[in-house]
Tab-separated table of C-alpha atoms in Angstrom:
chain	number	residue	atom	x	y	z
U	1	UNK	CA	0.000	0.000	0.000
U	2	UNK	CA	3.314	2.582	0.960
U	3	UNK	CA	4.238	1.628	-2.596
U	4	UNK	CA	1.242	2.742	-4.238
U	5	UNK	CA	0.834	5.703	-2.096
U	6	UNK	CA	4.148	6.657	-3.008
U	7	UNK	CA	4.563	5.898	-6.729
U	8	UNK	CA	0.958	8.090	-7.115
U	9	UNK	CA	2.715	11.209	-5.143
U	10	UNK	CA	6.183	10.978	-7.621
U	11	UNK	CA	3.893	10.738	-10.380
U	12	UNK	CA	1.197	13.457	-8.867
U	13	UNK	CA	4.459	15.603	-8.961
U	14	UNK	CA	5.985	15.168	-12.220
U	15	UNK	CA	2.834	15.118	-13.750
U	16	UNK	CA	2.112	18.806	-12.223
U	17	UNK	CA	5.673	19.808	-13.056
U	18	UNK	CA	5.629	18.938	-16.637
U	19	UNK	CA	1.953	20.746	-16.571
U	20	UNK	CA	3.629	23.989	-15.523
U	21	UNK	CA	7.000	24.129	-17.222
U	22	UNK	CA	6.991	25.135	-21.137
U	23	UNK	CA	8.611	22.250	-22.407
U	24	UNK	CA	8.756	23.556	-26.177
U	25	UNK	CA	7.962	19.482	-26.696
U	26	UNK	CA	5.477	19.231	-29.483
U	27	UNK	CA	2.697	16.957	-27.963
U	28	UNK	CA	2.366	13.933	-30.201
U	29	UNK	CA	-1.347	13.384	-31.450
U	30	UNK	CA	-1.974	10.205	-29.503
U	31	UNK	CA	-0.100	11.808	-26.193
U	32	UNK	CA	-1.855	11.785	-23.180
U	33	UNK	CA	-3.893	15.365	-22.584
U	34	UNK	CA	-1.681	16.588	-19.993
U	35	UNK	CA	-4.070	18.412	-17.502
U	36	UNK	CA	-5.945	15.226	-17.911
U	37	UNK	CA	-2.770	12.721	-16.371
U	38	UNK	CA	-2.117	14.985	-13.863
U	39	UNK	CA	-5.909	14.968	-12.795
U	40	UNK	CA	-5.625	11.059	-12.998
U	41	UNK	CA	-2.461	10.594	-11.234
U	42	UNK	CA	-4.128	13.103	-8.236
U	43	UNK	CA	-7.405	11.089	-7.591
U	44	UNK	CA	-5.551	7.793	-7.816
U	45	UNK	CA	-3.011	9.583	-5.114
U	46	UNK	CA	-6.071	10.383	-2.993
U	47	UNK	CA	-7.830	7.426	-3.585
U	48	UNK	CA	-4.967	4.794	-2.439
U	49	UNK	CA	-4.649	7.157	0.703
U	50	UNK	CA	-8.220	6.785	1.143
U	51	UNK	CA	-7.847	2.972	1.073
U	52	UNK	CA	-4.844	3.212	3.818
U	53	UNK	CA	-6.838	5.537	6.297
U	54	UNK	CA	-9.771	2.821	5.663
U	55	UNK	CA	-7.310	0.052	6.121
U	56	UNK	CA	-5.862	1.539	9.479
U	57	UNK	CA	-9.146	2.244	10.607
U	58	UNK	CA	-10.716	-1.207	10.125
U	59	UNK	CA	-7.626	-3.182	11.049
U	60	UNK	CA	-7.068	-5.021	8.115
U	61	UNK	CA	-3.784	-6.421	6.559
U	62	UNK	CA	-5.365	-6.614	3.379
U	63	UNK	CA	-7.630	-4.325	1.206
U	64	UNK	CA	-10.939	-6.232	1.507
U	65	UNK	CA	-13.671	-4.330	-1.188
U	66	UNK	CA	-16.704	-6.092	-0.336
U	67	UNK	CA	-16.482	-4.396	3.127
U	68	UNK	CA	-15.692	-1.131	0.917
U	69	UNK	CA	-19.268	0.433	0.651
U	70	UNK	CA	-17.643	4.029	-0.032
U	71	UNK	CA	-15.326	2.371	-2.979
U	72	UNK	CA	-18.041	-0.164	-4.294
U	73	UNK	CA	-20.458	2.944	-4.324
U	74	UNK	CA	-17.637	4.580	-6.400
U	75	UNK	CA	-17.247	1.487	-8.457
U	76	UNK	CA	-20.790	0.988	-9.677
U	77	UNK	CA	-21.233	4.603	-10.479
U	78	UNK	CA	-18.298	4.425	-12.540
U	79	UNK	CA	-19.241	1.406	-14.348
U	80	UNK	CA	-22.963	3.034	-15.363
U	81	UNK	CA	-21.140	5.861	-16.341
U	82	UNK	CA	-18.846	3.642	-18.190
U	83	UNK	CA	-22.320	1.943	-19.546
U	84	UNK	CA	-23.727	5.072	-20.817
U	85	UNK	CA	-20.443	6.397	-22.545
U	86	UNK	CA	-20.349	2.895	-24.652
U	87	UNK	CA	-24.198	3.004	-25.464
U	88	UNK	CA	-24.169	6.758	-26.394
U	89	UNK	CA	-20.482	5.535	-28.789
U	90	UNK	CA	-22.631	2.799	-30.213
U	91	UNK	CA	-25.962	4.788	-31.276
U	92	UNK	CA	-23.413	7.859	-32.532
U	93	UNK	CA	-21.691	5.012	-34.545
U	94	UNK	CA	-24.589	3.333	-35.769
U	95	UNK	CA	-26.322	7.133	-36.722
U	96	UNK	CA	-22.523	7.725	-38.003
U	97	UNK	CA	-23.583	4.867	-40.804
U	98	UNK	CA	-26.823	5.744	-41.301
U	99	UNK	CA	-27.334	9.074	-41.060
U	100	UNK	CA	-25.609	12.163	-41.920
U	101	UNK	CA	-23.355	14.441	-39.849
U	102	UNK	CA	-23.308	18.062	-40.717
U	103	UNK	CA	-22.237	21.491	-39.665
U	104	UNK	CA	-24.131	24.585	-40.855
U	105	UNK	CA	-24.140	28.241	-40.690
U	106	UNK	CA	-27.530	29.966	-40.334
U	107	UNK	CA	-28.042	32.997	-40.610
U	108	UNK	CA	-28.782	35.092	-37.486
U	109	UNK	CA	-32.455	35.251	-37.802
U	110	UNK	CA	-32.761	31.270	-38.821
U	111	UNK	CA	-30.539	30.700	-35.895
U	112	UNK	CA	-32.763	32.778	-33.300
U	113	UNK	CA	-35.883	31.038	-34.846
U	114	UNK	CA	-34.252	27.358	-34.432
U	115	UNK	CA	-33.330	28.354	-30.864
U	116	UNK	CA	-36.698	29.685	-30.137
U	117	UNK	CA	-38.113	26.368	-31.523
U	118	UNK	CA	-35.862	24.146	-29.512
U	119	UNK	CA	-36.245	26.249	-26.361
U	120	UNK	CA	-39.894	25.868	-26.856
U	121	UNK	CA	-39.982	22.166	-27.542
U	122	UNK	CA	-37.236	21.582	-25.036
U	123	UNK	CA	-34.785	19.973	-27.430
U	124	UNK	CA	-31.249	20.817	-28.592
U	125	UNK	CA	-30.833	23.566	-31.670
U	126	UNK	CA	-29.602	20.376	-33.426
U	127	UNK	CA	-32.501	18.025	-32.086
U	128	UNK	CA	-35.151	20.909	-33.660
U	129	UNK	CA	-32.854	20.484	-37.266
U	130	UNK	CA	-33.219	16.964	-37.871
U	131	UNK	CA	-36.342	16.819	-37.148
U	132	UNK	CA	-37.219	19.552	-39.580
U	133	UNK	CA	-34.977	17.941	-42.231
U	134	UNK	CA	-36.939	14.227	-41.255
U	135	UNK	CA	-40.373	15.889	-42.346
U	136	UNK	CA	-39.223	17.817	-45.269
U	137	UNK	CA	-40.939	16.716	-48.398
U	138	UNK	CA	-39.727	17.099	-51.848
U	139	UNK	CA	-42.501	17.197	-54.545
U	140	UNK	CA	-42.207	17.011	-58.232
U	141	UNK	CA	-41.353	20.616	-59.116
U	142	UNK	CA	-38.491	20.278	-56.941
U	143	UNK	CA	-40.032	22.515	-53.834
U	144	UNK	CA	-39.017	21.575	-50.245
U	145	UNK	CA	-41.577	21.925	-47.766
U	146	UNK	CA	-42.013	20.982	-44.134
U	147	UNK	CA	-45.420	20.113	-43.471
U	148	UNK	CA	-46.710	21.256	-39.956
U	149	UNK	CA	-45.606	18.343	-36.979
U	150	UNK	CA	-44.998	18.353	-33.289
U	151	UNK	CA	-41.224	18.029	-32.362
U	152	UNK	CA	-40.418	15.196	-29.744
C-alpha cells in the first residue's frame, strides 16, 4: 500500500511539473492530454490514501472491497457511467452509418428562430434540425416543404 501511495505522489508531482514548465515538446497526437494525467495521477493519489486511512481504521492487513461500501459505491457509479459512454459511442456510430453528420451556418435570424423552436420544444438547436430535415418533403417541381408536426 506505501508503494502505491508513493509511486501516485512521484507521479502526482511530475505530472504537475511537466503541466507547468513550457517544455517547447510538441505533444504527439496520440499523447496523453496533460491536464488530464495529472488529474488522474491526483485522484488515484487520494484514492490509495483513502484505502490506507480505511485500512488503518478497520484493522485489516489486506484491502478487503466487499467491506468497501464508499469504494463499491464509487465502483458501480463508474461502471454506469462507463455503460452510458459505450451506449451513447454505439448509437453515434450506428447514426454515423446511417445518417448524416453536418455542420451549418444559419443565418442570425434562422438561428434565433431554431433556438426559439428548440427552447420551446425543449430539445437541442440540433434536435429541432433533424427533425425539420426528417419531415421535409420534396414534390415534383423540386419545392421543399415541411409540413406542420410536433417536435419530440
Amino acid at each position: 500500500m506505501a508503494e502505491a501511495i508513493s509511486e501516485a505522489a512521484v507521479r502526482e508531482r511530475e505530472t504537475l511539473a511537466e503541466l507547468r514548465s513550457p517544455s517547447g515538446r510538441e505533444q504527439e497526437p496520440f499523447d496523453w492530454d496533460p491536464e488530464e494525467l495529472a488529474e488522474r495521477w491526483a485522484a488515484r493519489h487520494a484514492e490509495w490514501r483513502r484505502v490506507q486511512a480505511l485500512m488503518q481504521a478497520s484493522g485489516w492487513d489486506t484491502y478487503k472491497p466487499e467491506q468497501d461500501t464508499e469504494g463499491t459505491l464509487w465502483a458501480q457509479e463508474r461502471e454506469v457511467r462507463r455503460a452510458g459512454f459505450l451506449a451513447r459511442h454505439a448509437a453515434h456510430r450506428e447514426q454515423a452509418t446511417d445518417g448524416l453528420r453536418a455542420d451549418i451556418l444559419l443565418s442570425a435570424r434562422a438561428g434565433r428562430l431554431v433556438r426559439a423552436l428548440a427552447a420551446r420544444a425543449g430539445l437541442t438547436p440540433d434536435q429541432i434540425v433533424a427533425q425539420i430535415a426528417e419531415n421535409a418533403v420534396l414534390s415534383e417541381e423540386g419545392t421543399v416543404s415541411v409540413p406542420s408536426f410536433i417536435p419530440r
